[in-house]
Amino acid sequence: MEIRLENIQKKFSSVVAVHDMNIRIKDGSLTGLLGPSGCGKSTTLFMIAGLYAPTAGNIFFGDEAVTLLPPEKRGIGLVFQNYALYPHMTVLKNILFPLENMKIPKKEALKMAEEMADIVQIRDLLDRKPSQLSGGQQQRVAIARALVKKARVLLLDEPLSNLDARLRLETREEIRRIQKETGITTIYVTHDQEEAMSITDDIVLMDKGWIQQQDSPQQMYLNPGNQFTAEFLGNPPVNIIDGKITDSVLVVCGEKLCGFDGVEDQPVVVGIRPEAVLIGNGDIKASVRLIEIVGKDKIISLDLKGCLIRAIVSLDYDCNVEELLSFSVKHSGVFLFDKTTGARIKGFAS
Amino acid sequence: MSIIEGRNTARGTVAAWVYLLPALIIISVFVFYPLIMAFRMSMYESYNFYKNVGTGFGFASFKRVLCDSDFHIAVKNTLFLSFVAMPVSIIISLVIALLISSIKKFQALFQTFFFLPYVTSVIAVGIVFRWLFHSNYGLINYFLGLFHIHPVAWLNNPKTTIYALAIYYIWGNLAFNTIILLVGVQNIPKMYYNAARVDGAKWGKIIFRITLPQLSPTIIFLTIVGFIASFKVYNEVYALFGDLGGAANSAYTIVFYIYRTFYGAGRMHIAAAAAVILFVAILCITIIQMLVSKKFVHYK
């Protein structure tokens, strides 16, 4: 089911949570609604769910306008951040509850619930109460309950935020598997860029109620549309430094970094991905200020005449603090942004 | 200190008893001693309260109580209060609590209004209710008159006194029940309601499948407290009917019966026997309630 939001706006008394939002979510895709806390992503999700009414604009599921429909008529399944499993009902009763409301005969409902339980692999937990389940199991029950009524759209509100790190990895794979298996159009709200990058087909990045960019995770990472997007994605984060373009050459702290054709002379904000700093390959000289070891990687902070640039190298690269290294930058990992608007300025390698 | 460390050493035990002593003395003098004396008193066939001597030992007093027609009225009235008035009071409170909780504005104001009866003296309210129930000038009869119903002699007709008592009792309990239930309703996380809406549950279904089960610990708490309280109703009778307990003793409750037998008739051993019967009855009912509630109540 394709979902379209047209000029959606949401105001809470005087605060605007979502500004004039236009997005299209492809049928059968897993789309991440990504952004920092308070960016309006959950508000957007609840508007799609029908729990919030938009102040202005229209929501379409396929060709059907659902803006005025109550949640139960939209055919959505919603998984809440805390799962919201009914604590006084068993797992089976929880899954049966939506079917009960649809007045589906008991026998058939039972069959549907058991089928769903098989898909999320909780068949042996049906008689338990939610309080007797682990976080990951509760998550699966919540998904089963959301999907059992043959929902057209599955909405997940920060579904992993209550799990520990290891379970988080497992569960996100699991969500991906269930989504693939059922082929259901899914919207997934998260503030964790890594989570969004790893399992989604498409990301809608938001900040302060505005859409920043909508793209596939890889495209968004490789080709950020503005400074916010570049900064929000990637770990370790992108290096942000002031620079300027002089005669089609990018100059940072007095050093010529690389050529940029087709860009007028102007001051710019420069974003350099840590992996685009190629150490030992080039003739720009900088001294090592700090070395951090992060798992299998080493992050080296280079001091380029007072500008700090982080580079990422493999663990076995040997160097010492204060050592003078030479490096160059890979053009595709260097982004220019307008100093006032933060918009991307595109140029060509030369 | 061994007490703080929680070890059961001899020194720690002695220290614990010393700390407990003041409370134990007070409890012994004012609770345990009278309790035992009441049991002892109930076993005499006749008893002189001032000299504290009794004659004849056995269950004769119990037999006298159980055969007394006033006691039968008292039991009947008490059961009526426990099994009809008390549940009605909780149900009305529940409706009020649900209504208040769905108001957005002035919720605190209504909360205060409904709590006012709780902090008002039972006797003062009783005087007001006596006027409300008055057969010639009472507001209740005036209201019934609007529907062409003949005035009811609420407080003077032996057939209606129990209803007057029940109405007064229900009203008196609304405040406490409503406040406790309101807190219970407000403590139910909102996400369950959102989930139920998404699941397509209708209003009635949400009340019966989400709200009530979530409230069940509160409701059972109120039922147990209400039950015990309804077995001890006395003030209400006194406030409405004065010292005599209504026309032809028709508004007697068990505790009022005990009071009358003790002071009015001066038959202390009979009153003590009735008190023991009441004690056993409350004990049994509480145990049954606890057993039954385990099955139906959802505790977190």
XYZ file of C-alpha atoms in Angstrom:
650
model
C 0.000 0.000 0.000
C 1.564 3.259 -1.112
C 1.325 6.007 1.482
C 1.284 9.666 0.536
C 1.435 12.663 2.813
C 0.454 15.919 1.147
C 1.221 19.242 2.818
C 0.820 17.708 6.247
C 1.155 20.088 9.128
C 0.666 19.548 12.861
C 0.435 22.234 15.497
C 0.228 21.627 19.236
C -1.303 24.853 20.575
C 1.356 27.289 19.384
C 4.186 24.856 18.670
C 4.520 23.523 15.142
C 5.657 19.901 15.370
C 5.526 19.112 11.669
C 5.825 21.662 8.845
C 4.358 21.244 5.421
C 5.365 17.665 4.831
C 5.220 15.884 1.485
C 6.390 12.301 1.248
C 5.637 9.181 -0.721
C 6.278 5.803 0.796
C 6.570 2.992 -1.693
C 4.335 -0.042 -1.553
C 5.986 -2.933 0.237
C 8.987 -0.941 1.408
C 10.480 -0.614 4.845
C 10.871 3.108 5.360
C 12.688 4.666 8.275
C 11.488 7.928 9.806
C 14.765 9.170 11.212
C 15.692 12.213 13.228
C 16.810 13.501 16.620
C 14.385 13.633 19.570
C 11.656 16.183 19.075
C 12.028 16.336 15.300
C 8.386 15.341 14.740
C 8.903 11.772 13.580
C 6.619 10.155 16.164
C 4.040 12.867 15.590
C 4.135 12.019 11.889
C 3.720 8.326 12.672
C 0.726 8.988 14.936
C -0.861 11.098 12.207
C -0.462 8.211 9.775
C -1.926 5.933 12.457
C -4.870 8.275 13.002
C -4.206 8.881 16.679
C -3.390 12.520 15.904
C -5.361 14.582 13.430
C -3.197 16.759 11.199
C -3.789 20.511 11.437
C -3.617 20.741 7.657
C -2.951 18.485 4.697
C -4.038 15.073 3.485
C -2.964 11.476 3.969
C -3.580 8.838 1.307
C -3.282 5.068 1.471
C -3.121 4.183 -2.204
C -5.890 6.254 -3.756
C -7.953 6.335 -0.612
C -7.932 9.508 1.477
C -7.682 8.414 5.100
C -7.111 11.797 6.726
C -10.486 11.757 8.457
C -10.665 8.035 9.179
C -10.305 6.866 12.793
C -7.369 4.511 13.484
C -9.435 1.310 13.471
C -10.727 2.026 9.959
C -7.302 2.603 8.435
C -6.129 -0.975 8.481
C -2.915 -0.196 10.263
C -0.930 -2.136 12.816
C 0.925 -0.038 15.349
C 3.723 -1.221 17.619
C 4.276 1.172 20.489
C 7.576 2.079 22.015
C 6.689 0.212 25.214
C 4.718 -2.385 23.239
C 1.503 -1.578 25.175
C 0.634 -5.244 25.520
C -2.436 -5.620 27.722
C -0.864 -6.911 30.940
C -3.973 -8.720 32.187
C -4.372 -10.831 29.056
C -2.303 -13.786 27.920
C -0.230 -13.537 24.754
C -2.930 -15.354 22.818
C -5.676 -13.043 24.111
C -3.530 -10.055 23.202
C -3.190 -11.281 19.633
C -6.881 -12.194 19.463
C -8.060 -8.813 20.735
C -8.075 -6.986 17.370
C -9.827 -9.949 15.728
C -12.429 -9.983 18.464
C -13.216 -6.373 17.618
C -13.623 -7.299 13.963
C -16.174 -9.929 15.025
C -14.264 -12.742 13.342
C -15.585 -16.184 14.381
C -13.590 -17.706 17.216
C -12.274 -20.688 15.330
C -11.019 -18.655 12.418
C -9.537 -16.024 14.728
C -7.643 -18.714 16.599
C -6.228 -20.010 13.345
C -5.136 -16.548 12.259
C -3.540 -15.862 15.637
C -1.613 -19.122 15.541
C -0.416 -18.469 12.007
C 0.817 -15.061 13.073
C 2.470 -16.545 16.151
C 4.348 -18.890 13.852
C 5.602 -16.066 11.681
C 7.020 -14.176 14.654
C 8.071 -17.458 16.297
C 6.253 -17.234 19.625
C 4.047 -20.307 19.264
C 5.234 -21.764 22.584
C 4.551 -18.543 24.530
C 0.840 -18.182 23.802
C -0.332 -19.008 27.322
C 2.009 -16.652 29.108
C 1.306 -13.183 30.430
C 3.344 -10.319 28.943
C 5.146 -9.798 32.251
C 6.627 -13.291 31.921
C 8.269 -12.472 28.593
C 11.616 -10.899 27.776
C 11.747 -7.565 25.956
C 12.452 -9.215 22.624
C 9.569 -11.643 23.051
C 7.182 -8.834 24.002
C 8.293 -7.074 20.845
C 7.338 -10.072 18.734
C 3.960 -10.327 20.428
C 3.363 -6.647 19.738
C 4.190 -7.171 16.068
C 1.927 -10.221 15.912
C -0.916 -8.242 17.448
C -0.343 -5.413 14.984
C -0.284 -7.687 11.944
C -2.893 -10.315 12.813
C -5.819 -8.264 11.506
C -4.225 -8.287 8.055
C -3.047 -4.738 8.419
C -2.201 -2.871 5.214
C 0.491 -0.844 6.893
C 2.748 -1.637 9.837
C 3.898 1.284 11.950
C 6.715 0.865 14.453
C 7.475 3.569 17.009
C 11.080 3.243 18.208
C 10.602 -0.496 18.552
C 14.094 -1.275 19.787
C 14.653 1.471 22.311
C 13.772 -0.757 25.271
C 16.110 -3.595 24.360
C 19.734 -4.119 25.254
C 22.408 -3.738 22.598
C 22.742 -7.375 21.569
C 19.005 -7.986 21.464
C 18.612 -4.823 19.447
C 20.778 -6.227 16.663
C 18.911 -9.507 16.671
C 15.476 -7.926 16.782
C 16.121 -5.516 13.948
C 17.114 -8.419 11.730
C 13.954 -10.124 12.891
C 11.809 -7.126 11.999
C 13.420 -7.066 8.579
C 12.714 -10.770 8.115
C 9.066 -10.456 9.159
C 8.636 -7.440 6.892
C 10.128 -9.306 3.931
C 8.080 -12.399 4.673
C 4.784 -10.539 4.863
C 5.640 -7.898 2.251
C 3.813 -5.299 4.292
C 4.506 -1.582 3.816
C 6.290 -0.609 7.002
C 7.217 2.696 8.574
C 9.844 2.516 11.224
C 10.521 5.436 13.556
C 13.966 5.674 15.091
C 16.555 8.180 16.237
C 19.397 5.729 15.669
C 20.977 6.334 12.246
C 22.799 3.023 12.302
C 19.553 1.144 12.905
C 17.861 3.000 10.068
C 20.788 2.532 7.694
C 21.025 -1.176 8.332
C 17.487 -2.384 7.700
C 15.491 0.186 5.747
C 14.919 0.496 2.019
C 14.330 4.189 2.266
C 14.940 6.866 4.872
C 12.998 10.042 5.550
C 15.261 12.268 7.602
C 13.603 14.966 9.700
C 14.784 17.828 11.848
C 12.753 20.422 13.772
C 9.612 19.363 11.973
C 11.084 19.749 8.475
C 11.980 16.991 6.088
C 15.693 17.130 5.353
C 15.956 14.426 2.751
C 14.301 11.254 1.530
C 16.541 8.699 -0.100
C 17.862 5.171 0.130
C 20.252 4.771 3.094
C 23.289 4.436 0.878
C 22.440 7.392 -1.335
C 21.710 9.515 1.695
C 25.095 8.669 3.164
C 27.076 9.094 -0.038
C 25.194 12.083 -1.287
C 23.787 14.177 1.555
C 21.564 17.048 0.455
C 22.571 19.379 3.267
C 24.840 19.809 6.247
C 22.345 18.325 8.722
C 22.059 15.105 6.748
C 25.808 14.789 6.420
C 26.278 15.331 10.146
C 23.437 13.065 11.258
C 24.541 10.018 9.314
C 27.798 8.213 9.849
C 29.831 7.033 12.783
C 32.419 8.414 13.474
C 30.681 11.617 12.349
C 31.703 13.694 9.382
C 34.390 16.365 9.971
C 32.891 19.838 9.736
C 35.393 22.642 9.072
C 35.247 26.152 7.674
C 36.914 26.584 4.306
C 36.772 28.560 1.098
C 36.873 28.034 -2.628
C 39.554 29.970 -4.441
C 40.053 29.479 -8.174
C 38.171 26.181 -8.136
C 40.317 24.828 -5.313
C 39.102 24.004 -1.816
C 41.306 25.649 0.798
C 41.061 24.674 4.461
C 43.263 26.329 7.076
C 45.562 27.600 4.408
C 46.072 24.196 2.812
C 44.823 23.263 -0.616
C 42.755 20.102 -0.110
C 41.399 19.315 -3.550
C 40.005 20.851 -6.684
C 36.318 21.713 -7.101
C 35.286 22.635 -10.606
C 32.125 24.569 -11.244
C 31.955 26.261 -7.874
C 32.298 30.024 -7.602
C 34.808 31.532 -5.210
C 33.143 31.768 -1.804
C 33.497 30.815 1.850
C 31.967 27.364 2.526
C 31.403 24.804 5.251
C 33.319 21.645 4.424
C 32.240 18.151 5.431
C 34.861 15.410 5.147
C 33.965 11.789 5.864
C 36.628 10.224 8.111
C 37.075 7.378 5.639
C 37.751 9.885 2.838
C 40.938 11.010 4.560
C 43.585 8.846 2.908
C 46.617 8.721 5.182
C 50.038 8.049 3.681
C 48.801 8.885 0.238
C 49.348 12.478 -0.798
C 51.304 15.531 0.099
C 49.247 17.421 2.691
C 51.111 17.308 6.006
C 49.494 17.186 9.445
C 50.547 16.027 12.890
C 48.767 13.361 14.936
C 46.969 14.854 17.925
C 45.007 11.884 19.291
C 44.602 8.183 18.582
C 41.436 6.328 19.604
C 40.911 2.635 19.179
C 37.293 1.659 18.460
C 36.963 -2.072 18.015
C 38.593 -3.033 14.748
C 39.235 0.580 13.745
C 41.586 3.309 14.759
C 40.473 6.928 14.705
C 43.309 9.384 14.216
C 42.761 13.073 14.897
C 45.009 15.116 12.652
C 46.012 18.665 13.403
C 46.088 20.574 10.124
C 47.421 24.014 11.111
C 44.869 24.273 13.911
C 41.992 22.447 12.164
C 41.120 19.069 13.606
C 40.347 16.332 11.077
C 39.454 12.810 12.078
C 40.504 9.939 9.877
C 39.627 6.285 10.194
C 42.235 3.614 9.502
C 42.507 -0.067 10.261
C 43.784 -1.181 13.643
C 47.124 -2.390 12.381
C 48.141 1.013 11.004
C 51.067 2.110 13.171
C 51.627 5.727 14.165
C 52.392 7.812 17.238
C 51.065 11.027 18.687
C 52.966 14.104 17.422
C 54.107 12.177 14.357
C 53.902 14.077 11.058
C 51.774 12.265 8.482
C 50.968 13.074 4.906
C 47.479 12.568 3.498
C 45.091 13.437 0.714
C 41.276 13.461 0.553
C 38.996 11.445 -1.673
C 36.834 13.875 -3.601
C 33.638 11.801 -3.290
C 33.822 12.001 0.505
C 34.173 15.779 0.643
C 30.990 17.868 0.691
C 30.579 21.624 0.416
C 27.726 23.425 2.142
C 26.450 26.963 1.945
C 27.616 28.955 4.950
C 24.190 30.388 5.772
C 21.616 27.854 4.563
C 23.608 24.652 4.982
C 22.498 23.537 1.500
C 24.825 21.358 -0.484
C 27.010 23.010 -3.137
C 27.937 20.521 -5.816
C 31.125 20.615 -7.829
C 33.199 18.241 -9.927
C 36.537 16.694 -9.230
C 39.345 18.229 -11.182
C 24.378 -3.016 65.312
C 22.965 -6.444 64.838
C 19.472 -5.142 64.165
C 20.647 -3.042 61.287
C 22.616 -5.926 59.879
C 19.490 -8.010 60.177
C 21.011 -10.927 62.088
C 18.973 -12.849 64.599
C 21.361 -12.581 67.516
C 20.160 -12.745 71.108
C 21.161 -9.144 71.730
C 19.363 -8.014 68.616
C 16.198 -9.820 69.613
C 16.181 -8.234 73.067
C 16.769 -4.808 71.554
C 13.900 -5.358 69.122
C 11.527 -6.229 71.936
C 12.578 -3.151 73.868
C 11.813 -0.964 70.882
C 8.466 -2.655 70.415
C 7.521 -2.500 74.100
C 5.704 0.874 74.209
C 3.490 -0.077 71.293
C 2.926 -3.555 72.686
C 1.837 -2.216 76.085
C -0.667 0.145 74.529
C -2.005 -2.527 72.208
C -2.230 -5.043 75.024
C -4.154 -2.727 77.337
C -6.518 -1.289 74.763
C -6.881 -4.103 72.225
C -5.862 -7.534 73.436
C -7.158 -7.271 77.013
C -10.640 -6.005 76.019
C -10.733 -8.600 73.257
C -10.053 -11.448 75.643
C -12.451 -9.996 78.198
C -15.159 -9.787 75.551
C -14.649 -13.446 74.730
C -14.757 -14.313 78.427
C -17.853 -12.186 78.984
C -19.661 -13.854 76.123
C -19.309 -17.256 77.761
C -21.244 -16.325 80.956
C -24.944 -16.942 81.379
C -25.288 -13.838 83.525
C -22.757 -11.195 84.297
C -22.317 -8.163 86.508
C -20.328 -5.549 84.666
C -19.525 -3.389 87.705
C -18.251 -6.216 89.839
C -16.805 -8.129 86.891
C -18.288 -11.388 88.103
C -20.342 -13.827 86.069
C -22.189 -16.999 86.765
C -22.765 -20.049 84.633
C -20.349 -20.905 81.900
C -21.382 -21.986 78.403
C -22.926 -20.951 75.125
C -26.248 -19.785 76.512
C -25.593 -16.135 75.544
C -24.901 -17.129 71.966
C -28.165 -19.013 71.875
C -30.002 -15.981 73.273
C -28.475 -13.761 70.584
C -29.219 -16.132 67.739
C -32.852 -16.446 68.826
C -33.396 -12.728 69.366
C -35.706 -11.255 66.716
C -33.931 -7.884 66.987
C -30.692 -9.635 66.093
C -32.405 -11.150 63.051
C -33.418 -7.685 61.911
C -29.862 -6.484 62.544
C -28.334 -9.305 60.479
C -30.816 -8.787 57.666
C -30.129 -5.054 57.555
C -26.386 -5.530 57.744
C -26.439 -8.040 54.902
C -28.577 -5.653 52.887
C -25.978 -2.939 53.365
C -23.081 -5.292 52.491
C -24.574 -7.050 49.510
C -26.773 -4.349 48.009
C -25.825 -0.896 49.249
C -22.050 -1.399 49.182
C -21.874 -2.792 45.608
C -24.295 -0.111 44.420
C -22.077 2.509 45.998
C -18.985 1.137 44.221
C -20.776 0.942 40.880
C -22.040 4.528 41.155
C -18.550 5.632 42.213
C -17.070 3.836 39.232
C -19.404 5.633 36.843
C -18.625 8.974 38.465
C -14.874 8.268 38.385
C -15.015 7.354 34.689
C -17.035 10.478 33.930
C -14.709 12.768 35.876
C -11.631 11.248 34.284
C -13.008 11.935 30.829
C -13.521 15.637 31.602
C -10.584 17.702 30.471
C -11.286 21.031 32.162
C -12.076 21.543 35.841
C -11.177 17.977 36.678
C -9.451 18.990 39.907
C -12.479 21.065 40.861
C -14.880 18.133 40.465
C -12.451 15.923 42.308
C -12.634 18.311 45.259
C -16.436 18.479 45.121
C -16.767 14.747 45.253
C -14.352 14.465 48.109
C -16.199 16.974 50.305
C -18.647 14.472 51.848
C -15.687 12.492 53.108
C -14.418 15.308 55.269
C -17.883 16.238 56.535
C -19.062 14.905 59.888
C -21.377 11.895 59.650
C -23.621 13.352 62.303
C -23.921 16.722 60.563
C -24.780 15.026 57.297
C -27.224 12.815 59.217
C -29.127 15.854 60.411
C -29.372 17.131 56.845
C -30.540 13.738 55.650
C -33.171 13.619 58.372
C -34.608 16.737 56.792
C -34.305 15.349 53.292
C -36.200 12.260 54.388
C -38.824 14.186 56.387
C -42.258 12.888 55.444
C -43.930 16.330 55.210
C -41.169 18.825 54.458
C -38.440 16.608 53.000
C -36.915 17.303 49.604
C -37.023 13.635 48.632
C -40.781 13.388 49.081
C -41.216 16.703 47.287
C -39.284 15.266 44.377
C -41.359 12.075 44.407
C -44.454 14.264 44.544
C -43.489 15.756 41.174
C -44.057 12.262 39.757
C -47.316 11.928 41.736
C -45.845 9.420 44.132
C -47.353 9.575 47.600
C -45.115 10.826 50.360
C -43.122 8.068 52.019
C -42.618 8.082 55.759
C -38.978 7.159 55.246
C -37.875 7.329 58.841
C -41.062 6.236 60.606
C -42.294 3.287 58.616
C -40.516 0.052 59.672
C -40.665 -1.101 56.043
C -38.755 1.852 54.609
C -36.208 2.661 57.284
C -33.628 0.288 55.819
C -33.927 2.003 52.408
C -33.401 5.383 53.984
C -30.377 3.972 55.777
C -29.058 2.419 52.559
C -29.429 5.654 50.573
C -27.632 7.562 53.278
C -24.933 4.890 53.471
C -24.385 4.831 49.692
C -24.116 8.600 49.567
C -21.681 8.625 52.465
C -19.383 6.138 50.750
C -19.362 7.775 47.330
C -16.649 10.251 48.197
C -14.007 7.808 49.310
C -14.772 5.224 46.627
C -14.842 7.803 43.866
C -11.501 9.323 44.806
C -9.757 5.963 45.082
C -11.229 4.766 41.764
C -10.393 8.053 40.092
C -6.760 7.664 41.082
C -6.911 4.106 39.771
C -8.348 5.237 36.437
C -5.768 7.996 36.074
C -2.972 5.521 36.743
C -3.852 3.348 33.758
C -1.210 4.133 31.117
C -2.662 5.979 28.143
C -0.875 3.715 25.686
C -3.337 0.886 26.428
C -6.180 3.088 25.260
C -4.287 4.073 22.143
C -3.481 0.431 21.450
C -7.117 -0.528 21.958
C -8.241 2.225 19.584
C -5.853 0.994 16.922
C -7.123 -2.526 17.581
C -10.607 -1.241 16.799
C -12.143 -1.667 20.251
C -15.368 0.241 20.836
C -15.980 2.438 23.852
C -17.840 -0.188 25.870
C -15.306 -2.834 25.059
C -12.449 -0.601 26.168
C -14.195 -0.071 29.518
C -14.855 -3.762 30.091
C -11.668 -5.239 28.648
C -9.073 -2.615 29.514
C -10.266 -0.234 32.216
C -12.034 -2.670 34.524
C -9.335 -5.366 34.509
C -6.735 -2.704 35.134
C -8.872 -1.386 37.976
C -9.553 -4.791 39.479
C -7.024 -4.472 42.318
C -8.587 -1.145 43.275
C -12.105 -2.529 43.061
C -11.255 -5.551 45.177
C -9.567 -3.309 47.717
C -12.690 -1.150 47.950
C -14.899 -4.226 48.178
C -12.969 -5.677 51.084
C -12.751 -2.369 52.914
C -16.407 -1.657 52.111
C -17.509 -5.066 53.290
C -15.803 -4.723 56.623
C -17.069 -1.164 56.985
C -20.630 -2.200 56.133
C -20.510 -4.811 58.872
C -19.592 -2.107 61.323
C -22.267 0.438 60.395
C -23.437 2.253 63.495
C -22.902 5.991 63.121
C -25.300 6.148 60.225
C -28.102 4.523 62.199
C -27.512 6.825 65.125
C -27.363 9.901 62.908
C -30.653 9.119 61.153
C -32.713 7.502 63.884
C -31.137 8.560 67.150
C -30.693 6.369 70.158
C -33.538 3.940 69.490
C -32.688 2.585 66.050
C -35.799 3.416 64.068
C -39.442 2.463 64.311
C -39.824 -0.949 65.987
C -36.023 -1.377 65.934
C -36.326 -1.743 62.161
C -33.053 0.061 61.378
C -30.874 -2.074 63.639
C -27.511 -3.152 62.339
C -25.334 -5.713 64.113
C -23.120 -3.128 65.754
C -26.139 -1.038 66.694
C -27.680 -4.159 68.210
C -24.506 -4.672 70.254
C -24.628 -1.063 71.375
C -28.288 -1.238 72.363
C -27.903 -4.506 74.223
C -24.881 -3.171 76.040
C -26.092 0.282 77.070
C -29.813 0.243 76.579
C -30.578 -3.149 78.047
C -27.446 -3.546 80.141
C -27.003 -7.155 79.079
C -23.263 -7.006 78.578
C -22.671 -10.721 78.120
C -25.285 -10.883 75.363
C -23.659 -7.921 73.617
C -20.271 -9.611 73.946
C -21.649 -12.791 72.395
C -23.032 -10.769 69.462
C -19.642 -9.091 69.057
C -17.906 -12.457 68.902
C -20.372 -13.625 66.259
C -19.665 -10.469 64.247
C -15.926 -11.033 64.595
C -16.162 -14.572 63.266
C -18.421 -13.472 60.412
C -16.035 -10.709 59.271
C -13.090 -13.091 59.520
C -14.795 -15.724 57.357
C -15.933 -13.247 54.728
C -12.493 -11.673 54.453
C -10.834 -15.048 53.968
C -13.344 -16.038 51.295
C -12.841 -12.707 49.552
C -9.095 -13.059 49.487
C -9.368 -16.556 48.031
C -11.881 -15.529 45.389
C -10.082 -12.339 44.421
C -6.865 -14.212 43.614
C -8.693 -15.773 40.718
C -10.116 -12.659 39.137
C -7.799 -9.834 39.965
C -4.859 -8.828 37.867
C -1.982 -7.613 40.017
C 1.017 -6.144 38.273
